[in-house]
CSV table of C-alpha atoms and ligand atoms in Angstrom, one decimal:
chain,number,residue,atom,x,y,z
G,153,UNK,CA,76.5,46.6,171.1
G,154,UNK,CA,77.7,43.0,170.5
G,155,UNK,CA,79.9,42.0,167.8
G,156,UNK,CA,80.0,38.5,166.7
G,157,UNK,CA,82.3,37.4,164.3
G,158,UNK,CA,82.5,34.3,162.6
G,159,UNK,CA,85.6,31.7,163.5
G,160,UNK,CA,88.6,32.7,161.4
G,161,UNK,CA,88.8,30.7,158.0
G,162,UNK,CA,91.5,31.3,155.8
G,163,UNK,CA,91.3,30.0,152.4
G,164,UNK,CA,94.3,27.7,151.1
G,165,UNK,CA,96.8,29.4,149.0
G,166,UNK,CA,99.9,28.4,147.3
G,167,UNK,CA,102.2,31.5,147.9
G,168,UNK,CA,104.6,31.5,144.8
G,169,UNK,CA,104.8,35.4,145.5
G,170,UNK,CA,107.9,37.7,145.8
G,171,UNK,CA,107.0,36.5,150.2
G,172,UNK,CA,105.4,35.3,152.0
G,173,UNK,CA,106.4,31.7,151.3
G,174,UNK,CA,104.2,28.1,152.1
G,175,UNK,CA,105.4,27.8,155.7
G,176,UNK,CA,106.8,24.3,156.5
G,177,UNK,CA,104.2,22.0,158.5
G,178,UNK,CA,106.6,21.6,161.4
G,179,UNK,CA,107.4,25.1,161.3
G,180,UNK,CA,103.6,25.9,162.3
G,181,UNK,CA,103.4,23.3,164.5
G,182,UNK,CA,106.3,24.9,166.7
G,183,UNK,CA,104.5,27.7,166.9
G,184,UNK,CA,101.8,26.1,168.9
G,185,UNK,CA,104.0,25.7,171.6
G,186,UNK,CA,103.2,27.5,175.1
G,187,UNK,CA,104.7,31.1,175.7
G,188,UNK,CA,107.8,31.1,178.4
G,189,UNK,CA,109.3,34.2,179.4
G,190,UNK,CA,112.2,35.6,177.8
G,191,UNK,CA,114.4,35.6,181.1
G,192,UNK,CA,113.2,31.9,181.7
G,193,UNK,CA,116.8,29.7,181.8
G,194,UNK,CA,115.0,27.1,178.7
G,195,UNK,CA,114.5,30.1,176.7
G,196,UNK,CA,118.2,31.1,177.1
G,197,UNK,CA,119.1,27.5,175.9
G,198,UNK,CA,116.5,27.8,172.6
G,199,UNK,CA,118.7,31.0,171.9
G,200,UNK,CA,122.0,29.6,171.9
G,201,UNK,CA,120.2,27.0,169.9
G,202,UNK,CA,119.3,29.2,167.3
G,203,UNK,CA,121.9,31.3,167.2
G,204,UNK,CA,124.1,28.0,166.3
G,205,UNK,CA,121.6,27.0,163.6
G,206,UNK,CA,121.4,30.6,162.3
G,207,UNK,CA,125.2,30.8,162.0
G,208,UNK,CA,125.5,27.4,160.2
G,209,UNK,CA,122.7,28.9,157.6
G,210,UNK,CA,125.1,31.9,157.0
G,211,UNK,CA,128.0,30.5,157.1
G,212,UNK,CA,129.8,32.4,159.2
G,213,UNK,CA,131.4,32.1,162.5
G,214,UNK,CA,130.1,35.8,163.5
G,215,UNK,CA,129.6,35.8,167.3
G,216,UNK,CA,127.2,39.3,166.0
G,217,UNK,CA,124.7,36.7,164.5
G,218,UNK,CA,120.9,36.9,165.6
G,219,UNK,CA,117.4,37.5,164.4
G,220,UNK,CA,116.6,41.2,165.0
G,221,UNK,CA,112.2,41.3,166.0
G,222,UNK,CA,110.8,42.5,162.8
G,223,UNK,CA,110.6,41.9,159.0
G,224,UNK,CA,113.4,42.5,156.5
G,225,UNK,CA,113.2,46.0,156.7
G,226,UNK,CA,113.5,45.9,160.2
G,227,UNK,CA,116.8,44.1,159.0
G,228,UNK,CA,118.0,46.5,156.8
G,229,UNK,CA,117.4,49.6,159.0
G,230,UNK,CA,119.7,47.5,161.9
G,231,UNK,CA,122.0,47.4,159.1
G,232,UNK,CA,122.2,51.4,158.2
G,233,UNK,CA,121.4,53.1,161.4
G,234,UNK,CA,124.3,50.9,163.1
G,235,UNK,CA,126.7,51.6,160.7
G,236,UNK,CA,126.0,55.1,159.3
G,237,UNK,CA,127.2,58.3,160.9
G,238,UNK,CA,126.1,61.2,159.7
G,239,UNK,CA,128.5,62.4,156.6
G,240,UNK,CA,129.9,58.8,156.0
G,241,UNK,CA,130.0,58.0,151.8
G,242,UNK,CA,127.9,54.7,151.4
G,243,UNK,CA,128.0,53.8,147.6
G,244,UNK,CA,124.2,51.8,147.0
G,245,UNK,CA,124.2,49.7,143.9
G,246,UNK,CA,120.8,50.7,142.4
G,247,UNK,CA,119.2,48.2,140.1
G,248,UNK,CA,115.6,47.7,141.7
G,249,UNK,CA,113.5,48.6,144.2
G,250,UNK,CA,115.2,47.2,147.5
G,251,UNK,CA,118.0,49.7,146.3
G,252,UNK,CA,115.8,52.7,146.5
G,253,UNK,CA,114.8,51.4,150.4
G,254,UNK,CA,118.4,51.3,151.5
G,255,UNK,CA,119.2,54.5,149.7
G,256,UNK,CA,115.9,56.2,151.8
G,257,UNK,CA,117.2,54.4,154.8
G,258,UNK,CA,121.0,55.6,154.4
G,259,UNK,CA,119.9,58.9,154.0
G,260,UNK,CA,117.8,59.2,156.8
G,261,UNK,CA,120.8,58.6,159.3
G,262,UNK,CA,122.7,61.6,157.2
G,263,UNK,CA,124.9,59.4,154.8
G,264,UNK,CA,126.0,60.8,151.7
G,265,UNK,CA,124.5,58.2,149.4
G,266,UNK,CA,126.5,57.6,146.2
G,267,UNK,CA,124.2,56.1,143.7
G,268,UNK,CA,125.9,53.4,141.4
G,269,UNK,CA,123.0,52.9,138.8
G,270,UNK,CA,121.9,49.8,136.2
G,271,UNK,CA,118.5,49.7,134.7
G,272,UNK,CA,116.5,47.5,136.4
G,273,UNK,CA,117.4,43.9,135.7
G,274,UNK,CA,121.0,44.4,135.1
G,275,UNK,CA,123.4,43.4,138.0
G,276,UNK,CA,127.5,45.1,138.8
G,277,UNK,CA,130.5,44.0,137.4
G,278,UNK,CA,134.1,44.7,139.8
G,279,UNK,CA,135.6,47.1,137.8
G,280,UNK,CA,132.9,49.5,138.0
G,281,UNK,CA,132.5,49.0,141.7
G,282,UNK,CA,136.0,49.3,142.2
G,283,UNK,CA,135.5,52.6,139.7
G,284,UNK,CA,132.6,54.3,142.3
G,285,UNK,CA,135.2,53.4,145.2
G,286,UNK,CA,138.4,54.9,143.9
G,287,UNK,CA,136.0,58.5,142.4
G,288,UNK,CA,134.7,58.8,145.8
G,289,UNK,CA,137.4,57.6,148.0
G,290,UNK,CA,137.0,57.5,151.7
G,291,UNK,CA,133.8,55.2,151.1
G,292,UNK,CA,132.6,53.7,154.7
G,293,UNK,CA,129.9,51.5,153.2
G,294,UNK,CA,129.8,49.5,149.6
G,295,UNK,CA,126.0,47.9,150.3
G,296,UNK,CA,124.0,45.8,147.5
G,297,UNK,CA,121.4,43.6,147.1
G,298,UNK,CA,121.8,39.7,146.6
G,299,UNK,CA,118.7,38.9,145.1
G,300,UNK,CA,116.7,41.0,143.8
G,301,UNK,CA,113.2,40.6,144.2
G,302,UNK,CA,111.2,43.0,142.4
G,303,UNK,CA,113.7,42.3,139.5
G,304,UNK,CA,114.5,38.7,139.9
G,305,UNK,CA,118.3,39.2,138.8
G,306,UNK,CA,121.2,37.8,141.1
G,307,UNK,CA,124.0,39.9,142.0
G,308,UNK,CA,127.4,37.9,141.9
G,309,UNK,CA,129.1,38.5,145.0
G,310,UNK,CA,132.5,36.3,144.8
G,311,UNK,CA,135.8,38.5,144.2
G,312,UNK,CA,134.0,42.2,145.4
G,313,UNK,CA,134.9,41.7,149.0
G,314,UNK,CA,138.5,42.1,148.2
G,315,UNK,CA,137.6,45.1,146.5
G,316,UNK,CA,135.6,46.9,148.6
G,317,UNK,CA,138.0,45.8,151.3
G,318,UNK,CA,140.8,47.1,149.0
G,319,UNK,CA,139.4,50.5,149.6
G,320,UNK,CA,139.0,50.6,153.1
G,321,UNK,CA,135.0,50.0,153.1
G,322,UNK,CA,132.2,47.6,155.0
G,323,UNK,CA,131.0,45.2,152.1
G,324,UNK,CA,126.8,45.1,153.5
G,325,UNK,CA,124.7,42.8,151.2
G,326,UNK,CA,120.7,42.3,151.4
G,327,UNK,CA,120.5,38.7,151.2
G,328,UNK,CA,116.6,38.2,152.0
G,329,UNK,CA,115.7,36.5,148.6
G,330,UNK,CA,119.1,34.2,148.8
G,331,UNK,CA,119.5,32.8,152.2
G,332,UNK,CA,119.1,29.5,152.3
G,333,UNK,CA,117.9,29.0,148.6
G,334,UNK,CA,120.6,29.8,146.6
G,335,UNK,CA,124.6,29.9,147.7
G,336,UNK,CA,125.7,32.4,150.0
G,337,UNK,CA,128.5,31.9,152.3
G,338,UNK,CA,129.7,34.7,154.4
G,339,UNK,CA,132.8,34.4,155.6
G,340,UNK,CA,134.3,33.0,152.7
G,341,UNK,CA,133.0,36.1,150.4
G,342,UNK,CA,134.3,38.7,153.0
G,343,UNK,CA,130.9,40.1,153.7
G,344,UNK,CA,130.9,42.3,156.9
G,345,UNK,CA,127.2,43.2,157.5
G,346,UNK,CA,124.4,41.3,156.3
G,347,UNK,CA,120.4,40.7,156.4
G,348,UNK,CA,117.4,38.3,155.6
G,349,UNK,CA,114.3,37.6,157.0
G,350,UNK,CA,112.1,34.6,157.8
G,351,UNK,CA,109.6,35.0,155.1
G,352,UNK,CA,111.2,34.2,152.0
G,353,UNK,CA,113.5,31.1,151.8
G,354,UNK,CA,114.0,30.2,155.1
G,355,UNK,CA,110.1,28.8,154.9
G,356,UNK,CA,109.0,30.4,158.5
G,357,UNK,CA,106.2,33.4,158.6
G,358,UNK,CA,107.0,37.1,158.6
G,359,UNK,CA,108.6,39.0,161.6
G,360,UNK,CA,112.1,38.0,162.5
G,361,UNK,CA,114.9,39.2,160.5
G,362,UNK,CA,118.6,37.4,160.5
G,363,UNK,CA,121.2,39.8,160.8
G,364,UNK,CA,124.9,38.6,160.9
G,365,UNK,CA,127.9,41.3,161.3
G,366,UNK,CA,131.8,40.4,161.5
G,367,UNK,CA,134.6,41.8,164.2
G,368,UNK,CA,135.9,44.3,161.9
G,369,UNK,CA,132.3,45.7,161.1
G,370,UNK,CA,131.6,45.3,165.1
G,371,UNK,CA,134.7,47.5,166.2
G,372,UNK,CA,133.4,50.0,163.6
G,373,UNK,CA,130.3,50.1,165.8
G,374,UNK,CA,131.8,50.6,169.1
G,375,UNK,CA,134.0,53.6,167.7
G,376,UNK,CA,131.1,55.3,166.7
G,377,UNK,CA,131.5,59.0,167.8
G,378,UNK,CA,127.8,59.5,167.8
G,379,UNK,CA,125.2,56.6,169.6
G,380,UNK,CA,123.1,55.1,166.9
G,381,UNK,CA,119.5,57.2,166.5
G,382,UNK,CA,117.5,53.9,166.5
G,383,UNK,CA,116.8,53.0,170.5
G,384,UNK,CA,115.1,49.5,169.4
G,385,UNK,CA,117.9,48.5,166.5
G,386,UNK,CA,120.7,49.4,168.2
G,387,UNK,CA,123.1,46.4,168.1
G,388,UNK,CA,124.9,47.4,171.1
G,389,UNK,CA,122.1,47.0,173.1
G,390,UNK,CA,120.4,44.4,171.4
G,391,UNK,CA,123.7,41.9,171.1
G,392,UNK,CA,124.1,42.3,175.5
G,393,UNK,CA,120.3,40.6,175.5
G,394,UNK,CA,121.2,38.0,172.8
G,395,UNK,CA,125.6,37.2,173.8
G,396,UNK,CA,126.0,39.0,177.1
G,397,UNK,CA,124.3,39.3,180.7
G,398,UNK,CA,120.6,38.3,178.8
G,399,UNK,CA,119.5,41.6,180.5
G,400,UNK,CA,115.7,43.0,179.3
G,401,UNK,CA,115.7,45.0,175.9
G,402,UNK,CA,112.2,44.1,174.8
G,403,UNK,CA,109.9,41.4,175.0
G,404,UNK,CA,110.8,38.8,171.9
G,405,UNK,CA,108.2,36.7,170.5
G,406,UNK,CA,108.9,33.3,171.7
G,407,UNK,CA,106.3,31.9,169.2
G,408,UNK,CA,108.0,33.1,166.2
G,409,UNK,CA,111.6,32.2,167.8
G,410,UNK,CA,110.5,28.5,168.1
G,411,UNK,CA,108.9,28.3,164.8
G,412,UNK,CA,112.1,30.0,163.3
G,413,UNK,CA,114.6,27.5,165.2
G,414,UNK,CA,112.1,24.7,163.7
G,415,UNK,CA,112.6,26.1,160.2
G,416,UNK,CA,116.6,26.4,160.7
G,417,UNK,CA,116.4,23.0,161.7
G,418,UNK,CA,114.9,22.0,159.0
G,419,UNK,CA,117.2,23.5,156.9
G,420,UNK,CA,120.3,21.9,158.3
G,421,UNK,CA,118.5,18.3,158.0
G,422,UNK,CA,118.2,19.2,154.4
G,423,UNK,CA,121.8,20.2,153.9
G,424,UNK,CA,122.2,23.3,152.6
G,425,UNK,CA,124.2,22.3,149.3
G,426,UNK,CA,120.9,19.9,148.8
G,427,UNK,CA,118.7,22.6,149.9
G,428,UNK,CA,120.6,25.1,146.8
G,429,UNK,CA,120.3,22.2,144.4
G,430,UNK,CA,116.1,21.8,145.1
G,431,UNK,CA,115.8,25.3,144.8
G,432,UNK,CA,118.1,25.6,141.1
G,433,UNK,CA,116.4,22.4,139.4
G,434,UNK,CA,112.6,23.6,140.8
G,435,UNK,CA,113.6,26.3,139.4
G,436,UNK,CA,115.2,25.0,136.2
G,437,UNK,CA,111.5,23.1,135.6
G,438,UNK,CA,109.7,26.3,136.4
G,439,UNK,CA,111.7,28.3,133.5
G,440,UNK,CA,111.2,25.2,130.9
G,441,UNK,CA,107.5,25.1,131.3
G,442,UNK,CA,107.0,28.6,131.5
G,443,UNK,CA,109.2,28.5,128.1
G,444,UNK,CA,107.1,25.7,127.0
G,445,UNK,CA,104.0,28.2,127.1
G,446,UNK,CA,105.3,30.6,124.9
G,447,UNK,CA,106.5,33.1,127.6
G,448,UNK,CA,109.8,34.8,127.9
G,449,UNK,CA,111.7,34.9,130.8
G,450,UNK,CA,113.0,38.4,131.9
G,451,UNK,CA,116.2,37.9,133.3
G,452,UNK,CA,119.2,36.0,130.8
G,453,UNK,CA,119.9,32.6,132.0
G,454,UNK,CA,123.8,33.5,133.7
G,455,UNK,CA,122.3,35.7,136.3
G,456,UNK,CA,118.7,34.5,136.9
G,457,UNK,CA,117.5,33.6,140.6
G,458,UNK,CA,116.3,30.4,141.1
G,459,UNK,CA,114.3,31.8,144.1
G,460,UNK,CA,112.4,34.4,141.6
G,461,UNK,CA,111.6,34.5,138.7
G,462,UNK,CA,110.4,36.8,136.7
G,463,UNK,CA,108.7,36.3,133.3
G,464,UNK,CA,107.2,39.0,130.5
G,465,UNK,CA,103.7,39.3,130.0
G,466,UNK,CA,102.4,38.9,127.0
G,467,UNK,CA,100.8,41.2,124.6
G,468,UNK,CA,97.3,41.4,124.4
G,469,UNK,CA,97.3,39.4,127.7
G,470,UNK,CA,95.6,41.4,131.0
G,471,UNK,CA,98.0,41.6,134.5
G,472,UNK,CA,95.5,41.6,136.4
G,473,UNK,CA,93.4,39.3,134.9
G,474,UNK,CA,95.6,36.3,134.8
G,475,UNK,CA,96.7,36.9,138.5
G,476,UNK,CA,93.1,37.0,140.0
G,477,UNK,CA,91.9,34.0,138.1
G,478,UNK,CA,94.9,32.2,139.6
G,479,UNK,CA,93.9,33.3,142.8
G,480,UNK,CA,90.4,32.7,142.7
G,481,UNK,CA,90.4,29.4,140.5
G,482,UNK,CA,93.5,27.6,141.5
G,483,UNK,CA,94.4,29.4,145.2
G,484,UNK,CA,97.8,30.3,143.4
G,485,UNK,CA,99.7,34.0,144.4
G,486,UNK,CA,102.2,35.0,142.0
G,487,UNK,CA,102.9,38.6,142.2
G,488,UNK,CA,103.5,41.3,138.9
G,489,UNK,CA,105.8,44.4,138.4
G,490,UNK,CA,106.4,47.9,140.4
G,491,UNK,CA,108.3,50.7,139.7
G,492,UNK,CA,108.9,50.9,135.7
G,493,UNK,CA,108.0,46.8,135.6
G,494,UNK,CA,104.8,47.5,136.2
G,495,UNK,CA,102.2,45.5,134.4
G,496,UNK,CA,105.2,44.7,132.1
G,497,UNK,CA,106.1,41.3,134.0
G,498,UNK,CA,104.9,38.5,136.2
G,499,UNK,CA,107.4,37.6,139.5
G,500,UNK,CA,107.0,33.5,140.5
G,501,UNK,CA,108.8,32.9,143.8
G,502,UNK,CA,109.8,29.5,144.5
G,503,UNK,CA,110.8,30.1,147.5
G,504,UNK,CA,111.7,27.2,150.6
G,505,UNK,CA,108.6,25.3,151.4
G,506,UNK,CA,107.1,26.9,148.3
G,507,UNK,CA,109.7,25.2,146.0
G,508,UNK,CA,108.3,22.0,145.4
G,509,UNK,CA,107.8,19.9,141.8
G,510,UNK,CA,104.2,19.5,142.0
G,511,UNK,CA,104.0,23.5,142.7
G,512,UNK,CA,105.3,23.9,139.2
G,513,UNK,CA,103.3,22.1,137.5
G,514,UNK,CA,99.9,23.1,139.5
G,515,UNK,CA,101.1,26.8,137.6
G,516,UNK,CA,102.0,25.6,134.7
G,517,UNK,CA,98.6,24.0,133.8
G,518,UNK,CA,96.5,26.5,135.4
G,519,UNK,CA,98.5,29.0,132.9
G,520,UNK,CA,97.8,27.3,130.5
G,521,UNK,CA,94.1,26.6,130.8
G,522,UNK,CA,93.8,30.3,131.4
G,523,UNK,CA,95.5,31.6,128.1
G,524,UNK,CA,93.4,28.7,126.5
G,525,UNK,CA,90.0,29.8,127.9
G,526,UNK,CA,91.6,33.5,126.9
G,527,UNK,CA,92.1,32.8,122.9
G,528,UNK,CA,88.7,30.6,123.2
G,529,UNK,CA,87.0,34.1,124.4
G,530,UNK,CA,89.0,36.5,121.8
J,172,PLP,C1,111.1,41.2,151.0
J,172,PLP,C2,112.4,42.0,150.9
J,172,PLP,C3,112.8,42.9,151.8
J,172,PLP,C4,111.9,43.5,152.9
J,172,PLP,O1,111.4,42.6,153.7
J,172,PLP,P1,110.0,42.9,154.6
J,172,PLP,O2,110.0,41.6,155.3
J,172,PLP,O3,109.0,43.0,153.6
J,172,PLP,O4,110.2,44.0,155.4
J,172,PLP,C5,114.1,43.5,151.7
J,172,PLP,N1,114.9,43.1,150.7
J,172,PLP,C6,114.5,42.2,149.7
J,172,PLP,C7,115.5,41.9,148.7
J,172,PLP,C8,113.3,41.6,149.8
J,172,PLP,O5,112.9,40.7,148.9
């Protein structure tokens, strides 16, 4: 039998989702660059390369700073099955659904999780982190998420290092939503362990996943009394292919590396102050218009994310609806609600590439001709 497919055609879509993000033009065109081989002496060069970019982007001065192969979650597992030993206290800070994922994860390599809990939407204040920590003293891991995305609330991180420090924990944060849209700066905030991924703001495609870890968090790894239960996450392992002798751990995908060192680049260029500023004021215009329309945003103003937002639907109006007609009229993603948000809201990612002035108001109109066409039809 003979199959014969048609070329592959891919319709144009502006992806102001929860991720993927509009890839930059230069990022895709670094991607058509040949394949070397990942022993090759230019490829070792194009790693120290990005591993200089990628530590500018955090912030930090973290030797322990590479993407890990994989997508966020890939991220976030490096960052429990390194760190976790079986019995260790980690407090979680649940207030969405990324929460629940590291509280599976942190579980699965035999923590103790201790839940901290806020409705969905809310964020943590000090005190009561520094209240979880003294209840539950020795605590190995205080871990929370930066920007929420299936919320669209931002988590304050300044002044909780010193707490969570205070106490003899590893401060982890999930900073896939924030890094390199809104401010995040490692070192200065105390933050031992962290993780992104290329998707979101960093404007590259899915499948690598930043992960940044200081020398205190690092020594915690090499005392470990048991070897991590992860053979393709383990840091130790991973960091001798990426700092050390460059020996074989697996195969990396070169085309994703050069397209992520192009994005980095591109970043820098920018300036990442300027880059935070695009992505508040885009941001800022999004939430007037979308006020403008009648809708409410979900999050209050003092801890919204400019990278997503979130925004309620309202009555009488279809989820579903609106979001195919977007799709299908206007080539616009925007994403709604899980968990207990479900079909209650509507999540607009702004989000690197994706955050762009004449994005905003391509949504904005097509909203409005849609609830126009609506109320013609009711
Ligand atoms: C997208 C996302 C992840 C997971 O990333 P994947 O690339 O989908 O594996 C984790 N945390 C947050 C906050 C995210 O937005």
């Amino acid at each position: 039998m003979t199959i014969v497919m048609k070329d592959l055609n891919v319709p144009h879509r502006y992806l102001l989702g929860p991720g993927p993000s509009d890839v930059h033009p230069r990022v895709l065109r670094a991607m058509c660059t040949e394949v070397i081989g990942y022993l090759d002496p230019e490829w070792n060069a194009l790693m120290d390369e990005e591993q200089a970019l990628l530590r500018e982007v955090f912030q930090t001065r973290n030797q322990m700073t590479f993407p890990m192969s994989g997508t966020g979650s890939a991220g976030m597992e490096t960052a429990f099955c390194n760190f976790v030993e079986p019995g260790d206290k980690v407090v979680i800070a649940c207030n969405g659904y990324f929460s629940e994922r590291m509280c599976e994860m942190a579980k699965i390599y035999g923590a103790k999780v201790i839940r901290l809990e806020k409705p969905w939407g809310g964020i943590f204040t000090p005190s009561v982190i520094e209240d979880v920590l003294i209840k539950n003293k020795p605590v190995k891991i205080m871990a929370l998420v930066h920007a929420e995305t299936s919320t669209g609330a931002l988590q304050p991180l300044e002044k909780i290092d010193e707490i969570v420090h205070r106490h003899g924990a590893l401060f982890l944060i999930d900073c896939v939503t924030s890094l390199g849209g809104i401010p995040l700066k490692i070192d200065d905030w105390g933050v031992d362990i962290a993780y992104s991924a290329s998707q979101k703001c960093l404007g590259c495609p899915p499948g690598l996943s930043p992960v940044t870890v200081n020398d205190r968090a690092r020594e915690i790894l090499y005392r470990r009394k048991k070897r991590v239960s992860n053979w393709y996450l383990d840091l130790t392992m991973v960091e001798k292919y990426w700092n050390q002798d460059r020996i074989y751990h697996h195969t990396p995908s070169t085309t994703l590396h050069y397209g992520f060192r192009e994005g980095l680049r591109l970043i820098l260029e920018e300036g990442l102050e300027a880059r935070w500023i695009r992505h508040k004021k885009n941001a800022e215009y999004l939430w007037d218009k979308l006020e403008a329309l009648g809708l409410k945003l979900f999050v209050p103003a003092e801890y919204r994310l400019p990278s997503l937002s979130t925004v309620c639907i309202p009555d009488g109006v279809e989820d579903a609806t609106v979001r195919t007609q977007l799709r299908e009229t206007y080539g616009i993603d925007i994403a709604g609600g899980f968990g207990p948000l479900k079909g209650k809201i509507w999540r607009i990612g702004l989000m690197g590439y994706s955050s762009r002035h004449e994005n905003i108001t391509l949504l904005a109109e097509a909203l409005r001709e849609i609830f126009r066409q609506m109320r013609m039809k009711a």
